[in-house]
Amino acid sequence: MDLHKRLILQNQAWAEEQQEKNPELFKELASGQHPKFLWIGCSDSRVPVNEITDTHSGDMFVHRNIANMVVHTDLNLLSVLQYAVQVLKVEHIIVCGHYGCGGVKAAFEHGNLGLLNKWLRNIKDVYRLHGPELDVISNEEDKINRFIELNVEEQVQNLAKTSIVQQAWADGQKLLLHGWVFDIATGLVHDRELIDNANNLDDIYKYDIESGVKY
Ligand code: CO
């Protein structure tokens, strides 16, 4: 059987099973979503958000891209962020990277990968920011793992640099930014960073929210 046909069959079995467990489930889900979390994760097939956090339909608003990046010119990410914060009013945004990330590894190397070069440039910039710390790590695996952790921390900072997040904080909206790194080899998440205000943000990135236009 073609692999894709198997997916359809599995979907039918899944829908039946859910219906049996909770006959109201699909009716409830169809009426709207109220997730408390926005997940920004890597596209890697081994980091499926609902599976690793044991959550269900309706729990997570999700954006995924190569190496869980928060790029300030990415209209896709920014649209997801704006909707999640202003309309859904999620209370937590989780940037989740993972050890063994192929995107970060590719950014560490020098392959000429065409269009991917432009995406990986954003990750190379993280290396340059943290060059003095990363350059002195001699073991290559340790170096890439640290690069992965620092990349997550920078992406959390990038969220705090957006006017969307700063406006929410200025309005007194509860919004916590988390940086996680998932370890595929153990199945465990390492909780590395938490930001709930703009206080520690480098001053140059702070907007004068009161005087500014609303987006
Ligand atoms: Co990855």
JSON list of C-alpha atoms and ligand atoms in Angstrom, two decimals:
[
{"chain": "A", "resi": 1, "resn": "MET", "atom": "CA", "xyz": [0.00, 0.00, 0.00]},
{"chain": "A", "resi": 2, "resn": "ASP", "atom": "CA", "xyz": [1.18, 3.52, -0.77]},
{"chain": "A", "resi": 3, "resn": "LEU", "atom": "CA", "xyz": [2.42, 5.22, 2.34]},
{"chain": "A", "resi": 4, "resn": "HIS", "atom": "CA", "xyz": [0.07, 8.16, 1.96]},
{"chain": "A", "resi": 5, "resn": "LYS", "atom": "CA", "xyz": [-2.95, 5.85, 1.76]},
{"chain": "A", "resi": 6, "resn": "ARG", "atom": "CA", "xyz": [-1.91, 4.35, 5.05]},
{"chain": "A", "resi": 7, "resn": "LEU", "atom": "CA", "xyz": [-2.09, 7.82, 6.58]},
{"chain": "A", "resi": 8, "resn": "ILE", "atom": "CA", "xyz": [-5.72, 8.20, 5.50]},
{"chain": "A", "resi": 9, "resn": "LEU", "atom": "CA", "xyz": [-6.60, 4.83, 7.00]},
{"chain": "A", "resi": 10, "resn": "GLN", "atom": "CA", "xyz": [-4.81, 5.71, 10.22]},
{"chain": "A", "resi": 11, "resn": "ASN", "atom": "CA", "xyz": [-6.70, 8.99, 10.31]},
{"chain": "A", "resi": 12, "resn": "GLN", "atom": "CA", "xyz": [-10.03, 7.17, 10.03]},
{"chain": "A", "resi": 13, "resn": "ALA", "atom": "CA", "xyz": [-9.11, 4.79, 12.83]},
{"chain": "A", "resi": 14, "resn": "TRP", "atom": "CA", "xyz": [-7.93, 7.71, 14.97]},
{"chain": "A", "resi": 15, "resn": "ALA", "atom": "CA", "xyz": [-11.12, 9.72, 14.41]},
{"chain": "A", "resi": 16, "resn": "GLU", "atom": "CA", "xyz": [-13.24, 6.69, 15.35]},
{"chain": "A", "resi": 17, "resn": "GLU", "atom": "CA", "xyz": [-11.22, 6.08, 18.49]},
{"chain": "A", "resi": 18, "resn": "GLN", "atom": "CA", "xyz": [-11.46, 9.72, 19.60]},
{"chain": "A", "resi": 19, "resn": "GLN", "atom": "CA", "xyz": [-15.18, 9.73, 18.93]},
{"chain": "A", "resi": 20, "resn": "GLU", "atom": "CA", "xyz": [-15.59, 6.66, 21.13]},
{"chain": "A", "resi": 21, "resn": "LYS", "atom": "CA", "xyz": [-13.51, 8.14, 23.95]},
{"chain": "A", "resi": 22, "resn": "ASN", "atom": "CA", "xyz": [-15.24, 11.50, 23.89]},
{"chain": "A", "resi": 23, "resn": "PRO", "atom": "CA", "xyz": [-18.30, 11.88, 21.64]},
{"chain": "A", "resi": 24, "resn": "GLU", "atom": "CA", "xyz": [-18.25, 15.68, 22.19]},
{"chain": "A", "resi": 25, "resn": "LEU", "atom": "CA", "xyz": [-14.59, 16.22, 21.27]},
{"chain": "A", "resi": 26, "resn": "PHE", "atom": "CA", "xyz": [-14.88, 17.17, 17.62]},
{"chain": "A", "resi": 27, "resn": "LYS", "atom": "CA", "xyz": [-17.94, 19.30, 18.25]},
{"chain": "A", "resi": 28, "resn": "GLU", "atom": "CA", "xyz": [-16.01, 21.21, 20.93]},
{"chain": "A", "resi": 29, "resn": "LEU", "atom": "CA", "xyz": [-12.92, 21.61, 18.74]},
{"chain": "A", "resi": 30, "resn": "ALA", "atom": "CA", "xyz": [-15.02, 22.79, 15.81]},
{"chain": "A", "resi": 31, "resn": "SER", "atom": "CA", "xyz": [-16.45, 25.62, 17.91]},
{"chain": "A", "resi": 32, "resn": "GLY", "atom": "CA", "xyz": [-13.07, 27.37, 18.31]},
{"chain": "A", "resi": 33, "resn": "GLN", "atom": "CA", "xyz": [-9.59, 27.25, 19.78]},
{"chain": "A", "resi": 34, "resn": "HIS", "atom": "CA", "xyz": [-8.24, 28.65, 23.04]},
{"chain": "A", "resi": 35, "resn": "PRO", "atom": "CA", "xyz": [-4.64, 27.48, 23.27]},
{"chain": "A", "resi": 36, "resn": "LYS", "atom": "CA", "xyz": [-2.51, 28.83, 26.11]},
{"chain": "A", "resi": 37, "resn": "PHE", "atom": "CA", "xyz": [0.77, 28.17, 24.27]},
{"chain": "A", "resi": 38, "resn": "LEU", "atom": "CA", "xyz": [2.50, 29.25, 21.11]},
{"chain": "A", "resi": 39, "resn": "TRP", "atom": "CA", "xyz": [5.14, 26.73, 20.10]},
{"chain": "A", "resi": 40, "resn": "ILE", "atom": "CA", "xyz": [8.01, 27.77, 17.86]},
{"chain": "A", "resi": 41, "resn": "GLY", "atom": "CA", "xyz": [9.90, 24.61, 17.03]},
{"chain": "A", "resi": 42, "resn": "CYS", "atom": "CA", "xyz": [12.20, 23.02, 14.49]},
{"chain": "A", "resi": 43, "resn": "SER", "atom": "CA", "xyz": [10.68, 21.29, 11.45]},
{"chain": "A", "resi": 44, "resn": "ASP", "atom": "CA", "xyz": [12.63, 18.15, 12.41]},
{"chain": "A", "resi": 45, "resn": "SER", "atom": "CA", "xyz": [10.34, 15.10, 12.31]},
{"chain": "A", "resi": 46, "resn": "ARG", "atom": "CA", "xyz": [11.69, 13.88, 15.64]},
{"chain": "A", "resi": 47, "resn": "VAL", "atom": "CA", "xyz": [10.35, 16.82, 17.63]},
{"chain": "A", "resi": 48, "resn": "PRO", "atom": "CA", "xyz": [6.55, 16.51, 17.37]},
{"chain": "A", "resi": 49, "resn": "VAL", "atom": "CA", "xyz": [5.14, 19.02, 19.82]},
{"chain": "A", "resi": 50, "resn": "ASN", "atom": "CA", "xyz": [1.97, 17.26, 20.96]},
{"chain": "A", "resi": 51, "resn": "GLU", "atom": "CA", "xyz": [3.75, 13.96, 21.41]},
{"chain": "A", "resi": 52, "resn": "ILE", "atom": "CA", "xyz": [6.70, 15.20, 23.45]},
{"chain": "A", "resi": 53, "resn": "THR", "atom": "CA", "xyz": [4.55, 17.40, 25.69]},
{"chain": "A", "resi": 54, "resn": "ASP", "atom": "CA", "xyz": [1.68, 14.89, 25.90]},
{"chain": "A", "resi": 55, "resn": "THR", "atom": "CA", "xyz": [-0.80, 17.55, 24.79]},
{"chain": "A", "resi": 56, "resn": "HIS", "atom": "CA", "xyz": [-3.82, 17.35, 22.51]},
{"chain": "A", "resi": 57, "resn": "SER", "atom": "CA", "xyz": [-5.76, 19.09, 19.76]},
{"chain": "A", "resi": 58, "resn": "GLY", "atom": "CA", "xyz": [-6.49, 22.67, 20.80]},
{"chain": "A", "resi": 59, "resn": "ASP", "atom": "CA", "xyz": [-3.60, 22.96, 23.28]},
{"chain": "A", "resi": 60, "resn": "MET", "atom": "CA", "xyz": [-0.86, 24.43, 21.10]},
{"chain": "A", "resi": 61, "resn": "PHE", "atom": "CA", "xyz": [-0.70, 27.10, 18.42]},
{"chain": "A", "resi": 62, "resn": "VAL", "atom": "CA", "xyz": [2.28, 26.06, 16.33]},
{"chain": "A", "resi": 63, "resn": "HIS", "atom": "CA", "xyz": [4.93, 27.54, 14.08]},
{"chain": "A", "resi": 64, "resn": "ARG", "atom": "CA", "xyz": [7.81, 25.42, 12.87]},
{"chain": "A", "resi": 65, "resn": "ASN", "atom": "CA", "xyz": [10.76, 26.15, 10.62]},
{"chain": "A", "resi": 66, "resn": "ILE", "atom": "CA", "xyz": [14.34, 25.00, 10.13]},
{"chain": "A", "resi": 67, "resn": "ALA", "atom": "CA", "xyz": [16.19, 25.49, 13.45]},
{"chain": "A", "resi": 68, "resn": "ASN", "atom": "CA", "xyz": [13.28, 27.18, 15.29]},
{"chain": "A", "resi": 69, "resn": "MET", "atom": "CA", "xyz": [14.20, 30.68, 14.18]},
{"chain": "A", "resi": 70, "resn": "VAL", "atom": "CA", "xyz": [12.55, 33.98, 15.07]},
{"chain": "A", "resi": 71, "resn": "VAL", "atom": "CA", "xyz": [13.51, 36.15, 12.11]},
{"chain": "A", "resi": 72, "resn": "HIS", "atom": "CA", "xyz": [12.22, 39.70, 12.27]},
{"chain": "A", "resi": 73, "resn": "THR", "atom": "CA", "xyz": [11.53, 39.88, 8.52]},
{"chain": "A", "resi": 74, "resn": "ASP", "atom": "CA", "xyz": [9.67, 36.56, 8.41]},
{"chain": "A", "resi": 75, "resn": "LEU", "atom": "CA", "xyz": [6.06, 37.52, 7.68]},
{"chain": "A", "resi": 76, "resn": "ASN", "atom": "CA", "xyz": [4.92, 33.97, 8.37]},
{"chain": "A", "resi": 77, "resn": "LEU", "atom": "CA", "xyz": [6.40, 33.89, 11.89]},
{"chain": "A", "resi": 78, "resn": "LEU", "atom": "CA", "xyz": [5.28, 37.46, 12.64]},
{"chain": "A", "resi": 79, "resn": "SER", "atom": "CA", "xyz": [1.72, 36.77, 11.51]},
{"chain": "A", "resi": 80, "resn": "VAL", "atom": "CA", "xyz": [1.55, 33.68, 13.70]},
{"chain": "A", "resi": 81, "resn": "LEU", "atom": "CA", "xyz": [3.02, 35.67, 16.61]},
{"chain": "A", "resi": 82, "resn": "GLN", "atom": "CA", "xyz": [0.64, 38.60, 16.21]},
{"chain": "A", "resi": 83, "resn": "TYR", "atom": "CA", "xyz": [-2.42, 36.35, 16.02]},
{"chain": "A", "resi": 84, "resn": "ALA", "atom": "CA", "xyz": [-1.29, 34.22, 18.95]},
{"chain": "A", "resi": 85, "resn": "VAL", "atom": "CA", "xyz": [-0.58, 37.21, 21.21]},
{"chain": "A", "resi": 86, "resn": "GLN", "atom": "CA", "xyz": [-3.30, 39.67, 20.22]},
{"chain": "A", "resi": 87, "resn": "VAL", "atom": "CA", "xyz": [-6.22, 37.42, 19.33]},
{"chain": "A", "resi": 88, "resn": "LEU", "atom": "CA", "xyz": [-5.68, 34.08, 21.04]},
{"chain": "A", "resi": 89, "resn": "LYS", "atom": "CA", "xyz": [-3.88, 35.76, 23.94]},
{"chain": "A", "resi": 90, "resn": "VAL", "atom": "CA", "xyz": [-1.56, 32.85, 24.60]},
{"chain": "A", "resi": 91, "resn": "GLU", "atom": "CA", "xyz": [0.21, 33.12, 27.96]},
{"chain": "A", "resi": 92, "resn": "HIS", "atom": "CA", "xyz": [3.38, 31.27, 27.01]},
{"chain": "A", "resi": 93, "resn": "ILE", "atom": "CA", "xyz": [5.60, 31.24, 23.96]},
{"chain": "A", "resi": 94, "resn": "ILE", "atom": "CA", "xyz": [8.02, 28.35, 23.83]},
{"chain": "A", "resi": 95, "resn": "VAL", "atom": "CA", "xyz": [10.99, 28.36, 21.49]},
{"chain": "A", "resi": 96, "resn": "CYS", "atom": "CA", "xyz": [12.13, 24.75, 21.41]},
{"chain": "A", "resi": 97, "resn": "GLY", "atom": "CA", "xyz": [15.40, 23.73, 19.80]},
{"chain": "A", "resi": 98, "resn": "HIS", "atom": "CA", "xyz": [16.92, 20.29, 19.92]},
{"chain": "A", "resi": 99, "resn": "TYR", "atom": "CA", "xyz": [20.33, 18.69, 20.18]},
{"chain": "A", "resi": 100, "resn": "GLY", "atom": "CA", "xyz": [21.51, 17.23, 16.87]},
{"chain": "A", "resi": 101, "resn": "CYS", "atom": "CA", "xyz": [19.73, 19.98, 14.91]},
{"chain": "A", "resi": 102, "resn": "GLY", "atom": "CA", "xyz": [20.66, 19.61, 11.23]},
{"chain": "A", "resi": 103, "resn": "GLY", "atom": "CA", "xyz": [19.91, 23.27, 10.57]},
{"chain": "A", "resi": 104, "resn": "VAL", "atom": "CA", "xyz": [22.37, 24.50, 13.19]},
{"chain": "A", "resi": 105, "resn": "LYS", "atom": "CA", "xyz": [24.93, 21.95, 12.03]},
{"chain": "A", "resi": 106, "resn": "ALA", "atom": "CA", "xyz": [24.58, 23.15, 8.44]},
{"chain": "A", "resi": 107, "resn": "ALA", "atom": "CA", "xyz": [25.03, 26.75, 9.61]},
{"chain": "A", "resi": 108, "resn": "PHE", "atom": "CA", "xyz": [28.21, 25.68, 11.41]},
{"chain": "A", "resi": 109, "resn": "GLU", "atom": "CA", "xyz": [29.62, 24.24, 8.19]},
{"chain": "A", "resi": 110, "resn": "HIS", "atom": "CA", "xyz": [30.45, 25.92, 4.89]},
{"chain": "A", "resi": 111, "resn": "GLY", "atom": "CA", "xyz": [28.31, 24.10, 2.34]},
{"chain": "A", "resi": 112, "resn": "ASN", "atom": "CA", "xyz": [26.85, 26.29, -0.41]},
{"chain": "A", "resi": 113, "resn": "LEU", "atom": "CA", "xyz": [23.19, 25.29, -0.18]},
{"chain": "A", "resi": 114, "resn": "GLY", "atom": "CA", "xyz": [21.46, 27.80, -2.43]},
{"chain": "A", "resi": 115, "resn": "LEU", "atom": "CA", "xyz": [18.31, 29.33, -0.98]},
{"chain": "A", "resi": 116, "resn": "LEU", "atom": "CA", "xyz": [19.07, 27.66, 2.35]},
{"chain": "A", "resi": 117, "resn": "ASN", "atom": "CA", "xyz": [22.15, 29.88, 2.64]},
{"chain": "A", "resi": 118, "resn": "LYS", "atom": "CA", "xyz": [19.87, 32.84, 3.30]},
{"chain": "A", "resi": 119, "resn": "TRP", "atom": "CA", "xyz": [18.01, 31.10, 6.11]},
{"chain": "A", "resi": 120, "resn": "LEU", "atom": "CA", "xyz": [21.17, 29.69, 7.66]},
{"chain": "A", "resi": 121, "resn": "ARG", "atom": "CA", "xyz": [22.73, 33.17, 7.62]},
{"chain": "A", "resi": 122, "resn": "ASN", "atom": "CA", "xyz": [20.50, 34.03, 10.57]},
{"chain": "A", "resi": 123, "resn": "ILE", "atom": "CA", "xyz": [22.03, 31.13, 12.52]},
{"chain": "A", "resi": 124, "resn": "LYS", "atom": "CA", "xyz": [25.57, 32.05, 11.47]},
{"chain": "A", "resi": 125, "resn": "ASP", "atom": "CA", "xyz": [24.90, 35.48, 12.96]},
{"chain": "A", "resi": 126, "resn": "VAL", "atom": "CA", "xyz": [24.26, 33.76, 16.31]},
{"chain": "A", "resi": 127, "resn": "TYR", "atom": "CA", "xyz": [27.68, 32.09, 16.06]},
{"chain": "A", "resi": 128, "resn": "ARG", "atom": "CA", "xyz": [29.33, 35.44, 15.37]},
{"chain": "A", "resi": 129, "resn": "LEU", "atom": "CA", "xyz": [27.61, 37.00, 18.41]},
{"chain": "A", "resi": 130, "resn": "HIS", "atom": "CA", "xyz": [28.93, 34.21, 20.63]},
{"chain": "A", "resi": 131, "resn": "GLY", "atom": "CA", "xyz": [32.20, 33.51, 18.79]},
{"chain": "A", "resi": 132, "resn": "PRO", "atom": "CA", "xyz": [34.52, 34.03, 21.79]},
{"chain": "A", "resi": 133, "resn": "GLU", "atom": "CA", "xyz": [32.64, 31.41, 23.83]},
{"chain": "A", "resi": 134, "resn": "LEU", "atom": "CA", "xyz": [32.14, 28.91, 21.00]},
{"chain": "A", "resi": 135, "resn": "ASP", "atom": "CA", "xyz": [35.61, 29.15, 19.46]},
{"chain": "A", "resi": 136, "resn": "VAL", "atom": "CA", "xyz": [37.32, 27.81, 22.60]},
{"chain": "A", "resi": 137, "resn": "ILE", "atom": "CA", "xyz": [35.22, 24.61, 22.79]},
{"chain": "A", "resi": 138, "resn": "SER", "atom": "CA", "xyz": [37.47, 22.00, 21.18]},
{"chain": "A", "resi": 139, "resn": "ASN", "atom": "CA", "xyz": [35.11, 19.03, 21.01]},
{"chain": "A", "resi": 140, "resn": "GLU", "atom": "CA", "xyz": [33.00, 19.57, 17.90]},
{"chain": "A", "resi": 141, "resn": "GLU", "atom": "CA", "xyz": [29.85, 17.91, 19.26]},
{"chain": "A", "resi": 142, "resn": "ASP", "atom": "CA", "xyz": [30.03, 19.98, 22.46]},
{"chain": "A", "resi": 143, "resn": "LYS", "atom": "CA", "xyz": [30.55, 23.09, 20.37]},
{"chain": "A", "resi": 144, "resn": "ILE", "atom": "CA", "xyz": [27.47, 22.43, 18.20]},
{"chain": "A", "resi": 145, "resn": "ASN", "atom": "CA", "xyz": [25.36, 21.56, 21.24]},
{"chain": "A", "resi": 146, "resn": "ARG", "atom": "CA", "xyz": [26.32, 24.85, 22.87]},
{"chain": "A", "resi": 147, "resn": "PHE", "atom": "CA", "xyz": [25.63, 26.63, 19.57]},
{"chain": "A", "resi": 148, "resn": "ILE", "atom": "CA", "xyz": [22.15, 25.03, 19.63]},
{"chain": "A", "resi": 149, "resn": "GLU", "atom": "CA", "xyz": [21.52, 26.28, 23.19]},
{"chain": "A", "resi": 150, "resn": "LEU", "atom": "CA", "xyz": [22.72, 29.79, 22.37]},
{"chain": "A", "resi": 151, "resn": "ASN", "atom": "CA", "xyz": [20.59, 29.82, 19.23]},
{"chain": "A", "resi": 152, "resn": "VAL", "atom": "CA", "xyz": [17.47, 29.10, 21.31]},
{"chain": "A", "resi": 153, "resn": "GLU", "atom": "CA", "xyz": [18.41, 31.86, 23.75]},
{"chain": "A", "resi": 154, "resn": "GLU", "atom": "CA", "xyz": [18.90, 34.34, 20.89]},
{"chain": "A", "resi": 155, "resn": "GLN", "atom": "CA", "xyz": [15.53, 33.43, 19.37]},
{"chain": "A", "resi": 156, "resn": "VAL", "atom": "CA", "xyz": [13.84, 34.06, 22.72]},
{"chain": "A", "resi": 157, "resn": "GLN", "atom": "CA", "xyz": [15.59, 37.45, 22.76]},
{"chain": "A", "resi": 158, "resn": "ASN", "atom": "CA", "xyz": [14.37, 38.04, 19.21]},
{"chain": "A", "resi": 159, "resn": "LEU", "atom": "CA", "xyz": [10.79, 37.54, 20.42]},
{"chain": "A", "resi": 160, "resn": "ALA", "atom": "CA", "xyz": [11.34, 40.13, 23.15]},
{"chain": "A", "resi": 161, "resn": "LYS", "atom": "CA", "xyz": [12.66, 42.53, 20.52]},
{"chain": "A", "resi": 162, "resn": "THR", "atom": "CA", "xyz": [9.33, 42.57, 18.65]},
{"chain": "A", "resi": 163, "resn": "SER", "atom": "CA", "xyz": [6.83, 45.37, 19.22]},
{"chain": "A", "resi": 164, "resn": "ILE", "atom": "CA", "xyz": [4.13, 42.68, 19.40]},
{"chain": "A", "resi": 165, "resn": "VAL", "atom": "CA", "xyz": [5.60, 41.21, 22.59]},
{"chain": "A", "resi": 166, "resn": "GLN", "atom": "CA", "xyz": [6.62, 44.59, 24.04]},
{"chain": "A", "resi": 167, "resn": "GLN", "atom": "CA", "xyz": [3.10, 45.95, 23.46]},
{"chain": "A", "resi": 168, "resn": "ALA", "atom": "CA", "xyz": [1.57, 42.96, 25.27]},
{"chain": "A", "resi": 169, "resn": "TRP", "atom": "CA", "xyz": [3.86, 43.52, 28.26]},
{"chain": "A", "resi": 170, "resn": "ALA", "atom": "CA", "xyz": [3.10, 47.27, 28.27]},
{"chain": "A", "resi": 171, "resn": "ASP", "atom": "CA", "xyz": [-0.62, 46.41, 28.31]},
{"chain": "A", "resi": 172, "resn": "GLY", "atom": "CA", "xyz": [-0.10, 44.18, 31.36]},
{"chain": "A", "resi": 173, "resn": "GLN", "atom": "CA", "xyz": [-0.89, 41.02, 29.40]},
{"chain": "A", "resi": 174, "resn": "LYS", "atom": "CA", "xyz": [0.56, 37.85, 30.89]},
{"chain": "A", "resi": 175, "resn": "LEU", "atom": "CA", "xyz": [3.16, 36.61, 28.43]},
{"chain": "A", "resi": 176, "resn": "LEU", "atom": "CA", "xyz": [6.11, 34.41, 29.33]},
{"chain": "A", "resi": 177, "resn": "LEU", "atom": "CA", "xyz": [8.84, 33.54, 26.84]},
{"chain": "A", "resi": 178, "resn": "HIS", "atom": "CA", "xyz": [10.56, 30.20, 27.31]},
{"chain": "A", "resi": 179, "resn": "GLY", "atom": "CA", "xyz": [13.68, 28.71, 25.74]},
{"chain": "A", "resi": 180, "resn": "TRP", "atom": "CA", "xyz": [13.81, 24.93, 25.70]},
{"chain": "A", "resi": 181, "resn": "VAL", "atom": "CA", "xyz": [16.19, 22.41, 24.21]},
{"chain": "A", "resi": 182, "resn": "PHE", "atom": "CA", "xyz": [14.84, 18.92, 23.51]},
{"chain": "A", "resi": 183, "resn": "ASP", "atom": "CA", "xyz": [17.20, 15.97, 23.75]},
{"chain": "A", "resi": 184, "resn": "ILE", "atom": "CA", "xyz": [16.16, 13.40, 21.14]},
{"chain": "A", "resi": 185, "resn": "ALA", "atom": "CA", "xyz": [18.40, 10.79, 22.78]},
{"chain": "A", "resi": 186, "resn": "THR", "atom": "CA", "xyz": [16.51, 10.90, 26.10]},
{"chain": "A", "resi": 187, "resn": "GLY", "atom": "CA", "xyz": [13.13, 12.33, 25.12]},
{"chain": "A", "resi": 188, "resn": "LEU", "atom": "CA", "xyz": [13.58, 15.04, 27.74]},
{"chain": "A", "resi": 189, "resn": "VAL", "atom": "CA", "xyz": [13.24, 18.81, 27.52]},
{"chain": "A", "resi": 190, "resn": "HIS", "atom": "CA", "xyz": [15.84, 21.08, 29.15]},
{"chain": "A", "resi": 191, "resn": "ASP", "atom": "CA", "xyz": [14.24, 24.31, 30.31]},
{"chain": "A", "resi": 192, "resn": "ARG", "atom": "CA", "xyz": [16.94, 26.94, 29.72]},
{"chain": "A", "resi": 193, "resn": "GLU", "atom": "CA", "xyz": [15.49, 30.41, 29.64]},
{"chain": "A", "resi": 194, "resn": "LEU", "atom": "CA", "xyz": [12.51, 32.42, 30.86]},
{"chain": "A", "resi": 195, "resn": "ILE", "atom": "CA", "xyz": [11.72, 36.06, 30.11]},
{"chain": "A", "resi": 196, "resn": "ASP", "atom": "CA", "xyz": [8.59, 37.88, 31.27]},
{"chain": "A", "resi": 197, "resn": "ASN", "atom": "CA", "xyz": [9.52, 41.52, 30.73]},
{"chain": "A", "resi": 198, "resn": "ALA", "atom": "CA", "xyz": [11.71, 43.80, 28.65]},
{"chain": "A", "resi": 199, "resn": "ASN", "atom": "CA", "xyz": [13.97, 44.87, 31.54]},
{"chain": "A", "resi": 200, "resn": "ASN", "atom": "CA", "xyz": [17.01, 42.88, 30.51]},
{"chain": "A", "resi": 201, "resn": "LEU", "atom": "CA", "xyz": [16.63, 43.56, 26.84]},
{"chain": "A", "resi": 202, "resn": "ASP", "atom": "CA", "xyz": [19.44, 45.58, 25.31]},
{"chain": "A", "resi": 203, "resn": "ASP", "atom": "CA", "xyz": [18.21, 49.17, 25.38]},
{"chain": "A", "resi": 204, "resn": "ILE", "atom": "CA", "xyz": [18.58, 49.73, 21.66]},
{"chain": "A", "resi": 205, "resn": "TYR", "atom": "CA", "xyz": [15.76, 47.21, 21.03]},
{"chain": "A", "resi": 206, "resn": "LYS", "atom": "CA", "xyz": [13.20, 48.81, 23.35]},
{"chain": "A", "resi": 207, "resn": "TYR", "atom": "CA", "xyz": [10.31, 50.62, 21.69]},
{"chain": "A", "resi": 208, "resn": "ASP", "atom": "CA", "xyz": [8.58, 53.62, 23.16]},
{"chain": "A", "resi": 209, "resn": "ILE", "atom": "CA", "xyz": [5.28, 51.78, 23.05]},
{"chain": "A", "resi": 210, "resn": "GLU", "atom": "CA", "xyz": [3.08, 54.64, 24.29]},
{"chain": "A", "resi": 211, "resn": "SER", "atom": "CA", "xyz": [4.14, 57.11, 21.61]},
{"chain": "A", "resi": 212, "resn": "GLY", "atom": "CA", "xyz": [4.27, 54.69, 18.73]},
{"chain": "A", "resi": 213, "resn": "VAL", "atom": "CA", "xyz": [1.75, 53.59, 16.17]},
{"chain": "A", "resi": 214, "resn": "LYS", "atom": "CA", "xyz": [-0.13, 50.39, 16.93]},
{"chain": "A", "resi": 215, "resn": "TYR", "atom": "CA", "xyz": [1.71, 48.24, 14.38]},
{"chain": "B", "resi": 1, "resn": "CO", "atom": "CO", "xyz": [16.44, 20.97, 13.96]}
]
